[in-house]
CSV table of C-alpha atoms and ligand atoms in Angstrom, one decimal:
chain,number,residue,atom,x,y,z
M,6,MET,CA,114.1,118.2,79.4
M,7,SER,CA,111.8,121.1,79.8
M,8,ASN,CA,108.2,120.9,81.3
M,9,GLU,CA,107.6,124.2,81.3
M,10,GLY,CA,106.3,127.0,78.6
M,11,ALA,CA,102.9,127.2,76.3
M,12,GLY,CA,104.0,123.8,74.6
M,13,PRO,CA,102.0,120.4,73.8
M,14,GLY,CA,103.9,119.3,76.2
M,15,GLY,CA,102.2,118.0,79.4
M,16,LEU,CA,103.0,119.1,82.8
M,17,LEU,CA,105.5,116.9,85.2
M,18,PHE,CA,103.8,117.1,88.8
M,19,VAL,CA,105.7,115.1,91.7
M,20,VAL,CA,104.2,114.2,94.8
M,21,SER,CA,106.6,113.1,98.1
M,22,ALA,CA,105.5,111.7,101.3
M,23,PRO,CA,106.8,110.1,103.9
M,24,SER,CA,105.4,106.7,103.5
M,25,GLY,CA,102.0,106.2,106.1
M,26,THR,CA,100.8,109.3,105.0
M,27,GLY,CA,98.6,107.5,102.9
M,28,LYS,CA,99.7,109.6,99.2
M,29,THR,CA,99.7,105.9,97.2
M,30,THR,CA,95.3,106.5,97.9
M,31,VAL,CA,95.1,110.0,97.9
M,32,VAL,CA,97.0,110.2,94.1
M,33,GLU,CA,94.7,107.2,92.7
M,34,ARG,CA,91.6,109.2,93.7
M,35,LEU,CA,93.1,112.1,92.1
M,36,VAL,CA,93.7,110.6,88.8
M,37,GLU,CA,90.3,109.3,88.9
M,38,ILE,CA,89.0,112.9,88.9
M,39,CYS,CA,91.5,114.8,87.2
M,40,PRO,CA,91.4,113.7,83.3
M,41,ASN,CA,94.2,114.1,81.6
M,42,LEU,CA,96.2,113.0,84.4
M,43,HIS,CA,98.4,109.9,84.8
M,44,ARG,CA,100.0,108.0,87.4
M,45,SER,CA,103.5,106.6,86.6
M,46,ARG,CA,103.7,103.1,87.7
M,47,SER,CA,107.5,102.8,89.1
M,48,TYR,CA,109.6,100.2,89.0
M,49,THR,CA,110.8,98.6,92.6
M,50,SER,CA,112.8,95.1,93.8
M,51,ARG,CA,110.5,95.2,97.0
M,52,PRO,CA,108.7,92.0,96.6
M,53,PRO,CA,104.8,92.6,96.5
M,54,ARG,CA,102.8,92.6,100.1
M,55,PRO,CA,99.7,90.8,100.1
M,56,GLY,CA,97.4,92.4,97.7
M,57,GLU,CA,100.0,94.4,95.6
M,58,ALA,CA,99.7,92.8,92.3
M,59,ASP,CA,102.2,93.2,89.2
M,60,GLY,CA,102.0,95.9,87.1
M,61,VAL,CA,99.3,97.3,89.6
M,62,ASP,CA,100.9,99.1,92.1
M,63,TYR,CA,104.4,98.5,91.0
M,64,ASN,CA,106.1,96.9,88.5
M,65,PHE,CA,108.0,94.5,90.3
M,66,ILE,CA,111.3,93.0,88.9
M,67,SER,CA,114.6,91.4,90.1
M,68,ARG,CA,117.0,93.6,91.8
M,69,SER,CA,119.4,92.0,89.0
M,70,ALA,CA,117.4,93.4,86.8
M,71,PHE,CA,116.5,96.7,88.1
M,72,GLU,CA,120.5,97.0,88.0
M,73,ALA,CA,120.5,96.1,84.3
M,74,MET,CA,118.1,99.1,83.6
M,75,VAL,CA,120.3,101.5,85.8
M,76,ALA,CA,122.7,100.4,83.9
M,77,ARG,CA,120.9,101.1,80.0
M,78,GLU,CA,120.1,104.7,82.3
M,79,GLU,CA,116.5,103.6,81.9
M,80,PHE,CA,116.0,105.6,84.8
M,81,LEU,CA,114.5,108.7,84.9
M,82,GLU,CA,115.7,108.9,88.9
M,83,TRP,CA,115.8,106.0,91.0
M,84,ALA,CA,116.5,105.3,94.8
M,85,ASP,CA,117.4,103.3,97.2
M,86,VAL,CA,114.5,103.5,100.1
M,87,PHE,CA,114.8,100.8,102.9
M,88,GLY,CA,117.4,98.6,101.3
M,89,ASN,CA,114.9,98.3,98.5
M,90,LEU,CA,115.6,100.1,94.6
M,91,TYR,CA,112.8,101.8,93.2
M,92,GLY,CA,112.5,104.3,89.8
M,93,THR,CA,110.8,106.1,87.2
M,94,ALA,CA,111.2,105.0,83.7
M,95,ARG,CA,112.2,107.7,81.6
M,96,ARG,CA,110.5,106.0,78.3
M,97,ASP,CA,107.4,106.2,79.9
M,98,THR,CA,107.5,109.4,81.2
M,99,GLU,CA,108.8,111.2,78.7
M,100,ALA,CA,106.7,109.7,75.9
M,101,ALA,CA,103.5,110.8,78.5
M,102,LEU,CA,104.4,113.9,78.6
M,103,ALA,CA,105.5,114.5,74.6
M,104,ALA,CA,102.0,113.7,74.4
M,105,GLY,CA,100.6,116.3,76.1
M,106,ARG,CA,99.9,114.2,79.2
M,107,ASP,CA,100.3,115.4,82.6
M,108,VAL,CA,102.1,112.9,84.6
M,109,VAL,CA,101.9,112.7,88.4
M,110,LEU,CA,104.5,111.1,90.0
M,111,VAL,CA,105.2,108.9,93.3
M,112,ILE,CA,108.4,109.1,94.6
M,113,GLY,CA,110.5,109.8,97.5
M,114,VAL,CA,112.5,112.8,97.9
M,115,GLN,CA,115.9,111.3,96.8
M,116,GLY,CA,114.1,110.8,93.6
M,117,ALA,CA,112.6,113.8,93.7
M,118,HIS,CA,114.9,116.0,94.4
M,119,GLN,CA,116.8,114.2,90.7
M,120,VAL,CA,113.8,114.6,88.7
M,121,ARG,CA,113.6,118.4,89.9
M,122,GLY,CA,117.6,118.6,88.3
M,123,ARG,CA,116.4,116.8,85.2
M,124,VAL,CA,113.1,118.3,84.5
M,125,SER,CA,112.5,122.3,84.7
M,126,GLY,CA,109.1,123.2,85.6
M,127,THR,CA,108.5,119.4,87.8
M,128,VAL,CA,105.8,121.2,90.4
M,129,GLY,CA,106.9,119.3,93.7
M,130,ILE,CA,103.7,118.7,95.6
M,131,PHE,CA,104.5,117.7,99.7
M,132,VAL,CA,101.5,115.8,101.8
M,133,LEU,CA,102.5,115.7,104.9
M,134,PRO,CA,100.7,113.4,108.0
M,135,PRO,CA,99.0,116.0,110.5
M,136,SER,CA,101.3,115.4,112.7
M,137,PHE,CA,104.4,112.3,113.7
M,138,GLN,CA,102.0,111.0,116.1
M,139,ALA,CA,99.3,111.0,113.6
M,140,LEU,CA,101.5,109.0,111.2
M,141,GLU,CA,103.2,106.7,113.5
M,142,THR,CA,99.5,105.4,114.3
M,143,ARG,CA,98.7,105.0,111.2
M,144,LEU,CA,101.7,102.9,110.7
M,145,ARG,CA,101.1,100.6,113.1
M,146,GLY,CA,97.4,100.2,112.4
M,147,ARG,CA,98.1,98.9,108.8
M,148,CYS,CA,99.8,95.9,109.9
M,149,GLN,CA,102.1,95.7,107.0
M,150,ASP,CA,105.2,95.5,108.2
M,151,GLU,CA,107.4,94.8,111.1
M,152,PRO,CA,107.6,96.7,114.2
M,153,ALA,CA,111.7,97.0,113.4
M,154,ALA,CA,110.7,98.2,110.0
M,155,ILE,CA,107.6,100.5,111.2
M,156,SER,CA,110.4,102.2,113.5
M,157,ARG,CA,112.6,102.6,110.0
M,158,ARG,CA,110.3,104.1,108.3
M,159,LEU,CA,109.5,106.8,111.5
M,160,GLU,CA,112.9,107.4,111.4
M,161,THR,CA,113.7,107.8,108.1
M,162,ALA,CA,110.2,110.2,107.6
M,163,ARG,CA,112.2,112.7,110.3
M,164,SER,CA,114.8,113.7,107.7
M,165,GLU,CA,112.1,113.4,104.6
M,166,VAL,CA,110.2,115.9,106.1
M,167,SER,CA,113.1,117.9,106.8
M,168,ALA,CA,112.7,118.5,102.6
M,169,VAL,CA,109.8,120.1,102.4
M,170,ASP,CA,111.1,123.3,102.0
M,171,ALA,CA,112.1,122.0,98.3
M,172,TYR,CA,108.4,121.8,97.2
M,173,GLU,CA,106.3,124.2,95.8
M,174,TYR,CA,102.8,122.9,97.6
M,175,VAL,CA,102.2,121.3,100.7
M,176,VAL,CA,99.0,119.9,101.2
M,177,VAL,CA,98.3,118.0,105.4
M,178,ASN,CA,96.4,114.4,104.5
M,179,ASP,CA,93.8,115.3,107.4
M,180,THR,CA,90.9,113.4,105.8
M,181,LEU,CA,91.4,111.9,102.0
M,182,ASP,CA,88.6,114.2,100.5
M,183,GLN,CA,89.8,117.4,101.7
M,184,CYS,CA,93.4,116.3,100.6
M,185,VAL,CA,92.0,115.2,97.3
M,186,ALA,CA,90.4,118.3,96.6
M,187,GLU,CA,93.8,120.2,97.5
M,188,LEU,CA,95.6,118.3,94.8
M,189,ALA,CA,93.0,119.1,92.5
M,190,ALA,CA,92.9,122.5,93.1
M,191,ILE,CA,96.9,122.6,92.7
M,192,VAL,CA,96.6,120.6,89.4
M,193,THR,CA,93.6,122.9,88.0
M,194,ALA,CA,96.2,126.2,89.4
M,195,GLU,CA,99.2,125.2,87.5
M,196,ARG,CA,96.8,124.0,84.2
M,197,ALA,CA,95.7,127.7,84.4
M,198,ARG,CA,99.0,129.8,84.1
M,199,ARG,CA,98.7,132.4,82.0
M,200,THR,CA,102.3,131.2,80.4
M,201,ARG,CA,101.2,127.5,79.8
M,202,ARG,CA,98.2,128.8,78.0
M,203,GLN,CA,100.0,131.2,75.5
M,204,ARG,CA,98.8,130.0,72.6
M,205,GLU,CA,95.2,129.5,73.8
M,206,VAL,CA,95.3,132.9,75.1
M,207,ASN,CA,97.0,134.5,71.8
M,208,GLY,CA,94.0,133.3,69.7
M,209,ILE,CA,91.4,134.5,71.9
M,210,VAL,CA,92.9,138.0,72.5
M,211,LYS,CA,93.3,138.2,68.7
M,212,THR,CA,89.3,137.4,67.9
M,213,PHE,CA,89.3,140.9,70.2
M,214,GLU,CA,91.4,143.0,67.7
M,215,GLU,CA,90.1,145.6,66.3
M,216,ARG,CA,89.9,145.1,62.4
F,311,5GP,P1,106.3,101.2,99.8
F,311,5GP,O1,107.6,100.4,99.6
F,311,5GP,O2,105.7,101.3,101.1
F,311,5GP,O3,105.3,101.3,98.7
F,311,5GP,O4,107.6,102.8,99.5
F,311,5GP,C1,108.8,103.2,100.0
F,311,5GP,C2,109.2,104.4,99.7
F,311,5GP,O5,109.7,104.3,98.3
F,311,5GP,C3,108.3,105.4,99.4
F,311,5GP,O6,108.6,106.8,100.0
F,311,5GP,C4,107.7,105.8,97.8
F,311,5GP,O7,107.3,107.3,97.6
F,311,5GP,C5,109.2,105.3,97.6
F,311,5GP,N1,108.7,104.9,95.9
F,311,5GP,C6,108.0,104.6,94.9
F,311,5GP,N2,108.1,104.4,94.2
F,311,5GP,C7,109.0,105.3,93.9
F,311,5GP,C8,109.9,105.8,92.7
F,311,5GP,O8,109.8,105.5,91.7
F,311,5GP,N3,110.9,106.3,93.1
F,311,5GP,C9,111.3,106.6,93.9
F,311,5GP,N4,112.6,107.5,94.3
F,311,5GP,N5,111.0,106.5,95.5
F,311,5GP,C10,109.5,106.1,95.0
Protein backbone atom coordinates (compact mmCIF):
# COMPACT_ATOMS: atom_id res chain seq x y z
CA MET A 1 0.00 0.00 0.00
CA SER A 2 1.41 3.39 -0.97
CA ASN A 3 0.91 6.68 0.78
CA GLU A 4 3.22 8.76 -1.38
CA GLY A 5 3.13 10.68 -4.59
CA ALA A 6 0.74 13.11 -6.14
CA GLY A 7 -2.33 10.90 -6.14
CA PRO A 8 -5.55 11.74 -4.37
CA GLY A 9 -4.81 9.39 -1.45
CA GLY A 10 -4.49 10.87 2.01
CA LEU A 11 -1.41 11.00 4.20
CA LEU A 12 -0.85 8.57 7.03
CA PHE A 13 0.65 10.00 10.22
CA VAL A 14 1.72 7.66 13.00
CA VAL A 15 2.15 9.17 16.46
CA SER A 16 3.88 7.13 19.17
CA ALA A 17 4.91 7.99 22.69
CA PRO A 18 5.34 6.23 26.00
CA SER A 19 2.05 6.02 27.87
CA GLY A 20 1.57 9.01 30.16
CA THR A 21 3.15 11.39 27.67
CA GLY A 22 -0.25 12.91 26.97
CA LYS A 23 -0.36 11.90 23.32
CA THR A 24 -4.09 11.23 23.26
CA THR A 25 -4.93 14.74 24.48
CA VAL A 26 -2.39 16.23 22.10
CA VAL A 27 -3.78 14.38 19.08
CA GLU A 28 -7.37 15.18 20.02
CA ARG A 29 -6.44 18.86 19.96
CA LEU A 30 -4.55 18.39 16.71
CA VAL A 31 -7.53 16.92 14.83
CA GLU A 32 -9.71 19.75 16.16
CA ILE A 33 -7.51 22.38 14.56
CA CYS A 34 -6.39 20.55 11.39
CA PRO A 35 -9.11 20.28 8.76
CA ASN A 36 -9.33 16.94 6.92
CA LEU A 37 -7.26 15.11 9.54
CA HIS A 38 -8.96 12.15 11.15
CA ARG A 39 -7.92 10.09 14.12
CA SER A 40 -8.31 6.38 13.66
CA ARG A 41 -10.06 4.69 16.56
CA SER A 42 -8.19 1.60 17.72
CA TYR A 43 -9.66 -1.68 18.86
CA THR A 44 -8.59 -3.06 22.21
CA SER A 45 -9.26 -6.04 24.45
CA ARG A 46 -8.46 -3.84 27.50
CA PRO A 47 -11.48 -3.01 29.65
CA PRO A 48 -12.49 0.67 29.67
CA ARG A 49 -11.01 2.85 32.42
CA PRO A 50 -13.36 5.11 34.39
CA GLY A 51 -14.51 7.89 32.08
CA GLU A 52 -13.70 6.01 28.87
CA ALA A 53 -16.50 5.18 26.45
CA ASP A 54 -16.83 2.54 23.76
CA GLY A 55 -16.59 4.01 20.27
CA VAL A 56 -15.05 7.20 21.65
CA ASP A 57 -11.70 6.36 23.25
CA TYR A 58 -11.43 2.91 21.71
CA ASN A 59 -13.61 0.23 20.23
CA PHE A 60 -13.64 -2.04 23.28
CA ILE A 61 -14.04 -5.69 22.30
CA SER A 62 -13.46 -9.05 23.98
CA ARG A 63 -10.17 -10.86 23.61
CA SER A 64 -11.85 -13.61 21.58
CA ALA A 65 -13.45 -11.06 19.22
CA PHE A 66 -10.04 -9.42 18.82
CA GLU A 67 -8.38 -12.75 18.07
CA ALA A 68 -11.06 -13.50 15.48
CA MET A 69 -10.26 -10.19 13.75
CA VAL A 70 -6.56 -11.12 13.78
CA ALA A 71 -7.37 -14.50 12.20
CA ARG A 72 -9.39 -12.74 9.47
CA GLU A 73 -6.41 -10.42 8.87
CA GLU A 74 -8.54 -7.39 9.54
CA PHE A 75 -5.79 -5.39 11.24
CA LEU A 76 -3.31 -3.12 9.51
CA GLU A 77 -1.26 -3.61 12.66
CA TRP A 78 -1.82 -4.96 16.11
CA ALA A 79 0.25 -5.48 19.22
CA ASP A 80 0.19 -6.93 22.68
CA VAL A 81 0.84 -4.01 25.04
CA PHE A 82 0.96 -4.70 28.79
CA GLY A 83 -0.92 -7.99 28.19
CA ASN A 84 -3.79 -6.34 26.32
CA LEU A 85 -4.34 -6.42 22.58
CA TYR A 86 -4.55 -3.20 20.56
CA GLY A 87 -5.03 -2.85 16.82
CA THR A 88 -5.88 -0.60 13.91
CA ALA A 89 -8.56 -1.89 11.54
CA ARG A 90 -7.26 -2.13 8.00
CA ARG A 91 -10.63 -1.30 6.44
CA ASP A 92 -11.18 1.96 8.35
CA THR A 93 -7.73 3.29 7.53
CA GLU A 94 -7.65 2.25 3.88
CA ALA A 95 -11.13 3.65 3.23
CA ALA A 96 -10.23 7.03 4.73
CA LEU A 97 -6.94 7.28 2.82
CA ALA A 98 -8.59 6.22 -0.44
CA ALA A 99 -11.17 8.97 0.09
CA GLY A 100 -8.29 11.47 0.25
CA ARG A 101 -8.49 12.03 4.00
CA ASP A 102 -5.36 12.33 6.08
CA VAL A 103 -5.33 9.87 8.96
CA VAL A 104 -3.45 9.91 12.26
CA LEU A 105 -2.83 6.70 14.18
CA VAL A 106 -1.87 6.89 17.85
CA ILE A 107 -0.11 3.59 18.37
CA GLY A 108 2.80 2.00 20.18
CA VAL A 109 6.24 1.49 18.70
CA GLN A 110 5.65 -2.16 17.75
CA GLY A 111 2.54 -1.21 15.79
CA ALA A 112 4.26 1.75 14.16
CA HIS A 113 6.99 -0.58 12.94
CA GLN A 114 4.39 -2.83 11.28
CA VAL A 115 2.61 0.11 9.63
CA ARG A 116 5.89 1.49 8.27
CA GLY A 117 6.55 -1.89 6.63
CA ARG A 118 3.10 -2.00 5.07
CA VAL A 119 2.31 1.56 4.04
CA SER A 120 5.05 3.41 2.24
CA GLY A 121 5.23 7.13 2.85
CA THR A 122 4.05 6.87 6.46
CA VAL A 123 5.07 9.93 8.47
CA GLY A 124 6.23 8.93 11.95
CA ILE A 125 6.11 11.40 14.83
CA PHE A 126 7.46 10.54 18.27
CA VAL A 127 6.17 12.54 21.24
CA LEU A 128 8.79 12.59 23.98
CA PRO A 129 8.13 13.61 27.57
CA PRO A 130 10.59 16.27 28.80
CA SER A 131 12.40 13.62 30.87
CA PHE A 132 11.98 10.23 32.53
CA GLN A 133 11.27 12.00 35.84
CA ALA A 134 8.55 14.14 34.24
CA LEU A 135 6.89 11.01 32.83
CA GLU A 136 7.01 9.31 36.22
CA THR A 137 5.40 12.32 37.91
CA ARG A 138 2.64 12.40 35.29
CA LEU A 139 1.88 8.69 35.52
CA ARG A 140 1.71 8.76 39.33
CA GLY A 141 -0.34 11.96 39.26
CA ARG A 142 -3.11 10.63 37.04
CA CYS A 143 -3.90 7.90 39.61
CA GLN A 144 -5.39 5.63 36.95
CA ASP A 145 -3.17 2.62 37.52
CA GLU A 146 -1.88 0.52 40.39
CA PRO A 147 1.73 1.26 41.48
CA ALA A 148 2.87 -2.06 39.94
CA ALA A 149 1.29 -1.14 36.60
CA ILE A 150 2.97 2.27 36.72
CA SER A 151 6.36 0.67 37.31
CA ARG A 152 5.74 -1.64 34.34
CA ARG A 153 4.79 1.28 32.11
CA LEU A 154 7.93 3.16 33.14
CA GLU A 155 10.11 0.16 32.32
CA THR A 156 8.36 -0.17 28.94
CA ALA A 157 8.91 3.55 28.36
CA ARG A 158 12.66 2.98 28.51
CA SER A 159 12.57 0.56 25.57
CA GLU A 160 9.92 2.58 23.67
CA VAL A 161 12.06 5.72 23.82
CA SER A 162 14.95 3.76 22.31
CA ALA A 163 12.83 3.37 19.13
CA VAL A 164 12.79 7.14 18.54
CA ASP A 165 15.39 6.96 15.74
CA ALA A 166 12.91 5.22 13.43
CA TYR A 167 10.64 8.30 13.39
CA GLU A 168 10.84 11.24 11.00
CA TYR A 169 9.85 13.86 13.56
CA VAL A 170 10.13 14.41 17.30
CA VAL A 171 8.00 16.70 19.46
CA VAL A 172 8.64 17.24 23.16
CA ASN A 173 5.41 17.49 25.12
CA ASP A 174 6.47 20.22 27.51
CA THR A 175 3.46 22.47 27.28
CA LEU A 176 0.32 21.24 25.54
CA ASP A 177 -0.17 24.30 23.31
CA GLN A 178 3.39 24.27 22.01
CA CYS A 179 3.26 20.52 21.40
CA VAL A 180 0.00 20.77 19.44
CA ALA A 181 1.35 23.72 17.43
CA GLU A 182 4.46 21.74 16.47
CA LEU A 183 2.38 18.76 15.39
CA ALA A 184 0.17 21.02 13.28
CA ALA A 185 3.29 22.48 11.67
CA ILE A 186 4.46 18.98 10.76
CA VAL A 187 1.09 18.19 9.16
CA THR A 188 1.21 21.46 7.20
CA ALA A 189 4.79 20.84 6.05
CA GLU A 190 4.04 17.29 4.91
CA ARG A 191 0.99 18.49 2.99
CA ALA A 192 3.10 21.15 1.27
CA ARG A 193 5.63 18.71 -0.19
CA ARG A 194 5.97 19.44 -3.87
CA THR A 195 5.69 15.77 -4.80
CA ARG A 196 2.34 15.58 -3.06
CA ARG A 197 1.02 18.67 -4.81
CA GLN A 198 2.33 17.87 -8.27
CA ARG A 199 -1.04 17.98 -9.97
CA GLU A 200 -1.84 21.38 -8.47
CA VAL A 201 1.68 22.60 -9.27
CA ASN A 202 1.38 21.46 -12.89
CA GLY A 203 -1.90 23.33 -13.23
CA ILE A 204 -0.43 26.55 -11.89
CA VAL A 205 2.79 26.26 -13.91
CA LYS A 206 0.67 25.77 -17.02
CA THR A 207 -0.92 29.17 -16.54
CA PHE A 208 2.58 30.66 -16.88
CA GLU A 209 3.34 29.01 -20.20
CA GLU A 210 3.78 31.31 -23.16
CA ARG A 211 1.05 31.18 -25.73
P1 LIG B 1 -3.62 2.71 26.99
O1 LIG B 1 -4.06 1.39 27.53
O2 LIG B 1 -2.87 3.52 28.02
O3 LIG B 1 -4.76 3.47 26.37
O4 LIG B 1 -2.60 2.42 25.82
C1 LIG B 1 -1.51 1.60 26.04
C2 LIG B 1 -0.63 1.58 24.83
O5 LIG B 1 -1.29 1.00 23.69
C3 LIG B 1 -0.16 2.96 24.37
O6 LIG B 1 1.24 2.95 24.24
C4 LIG B 1 -0.84 3.14 23.04
O7 LIG B 1 -0.09 3.91 22.14
C5 LIG B 1 -0.96 1.73 22.54
N1 LIG B 1 -2.01 1.61 21.53
C6 LIG B 1 -3.22 2.19 21.54
N2 LIG B 1 -3.89 1.87 20.42
C7 LIG B 1 -3.08 1.08 19.68
C8 LIG B 1 -3.23 0.44 18.42
O8 LIG B 1 -4.21 0.52 17.70
N3 LIG B 1 -2.17 -0.30 18.01
C9 LIG B 1 -1.04 -0.41 18.74
N4 LIG B 1 -0.05 -1.12 18.22
N5 LIG B 1 -0.86 0.20 19.92
C10 LIG B 1 -1.88 0.92 20.40
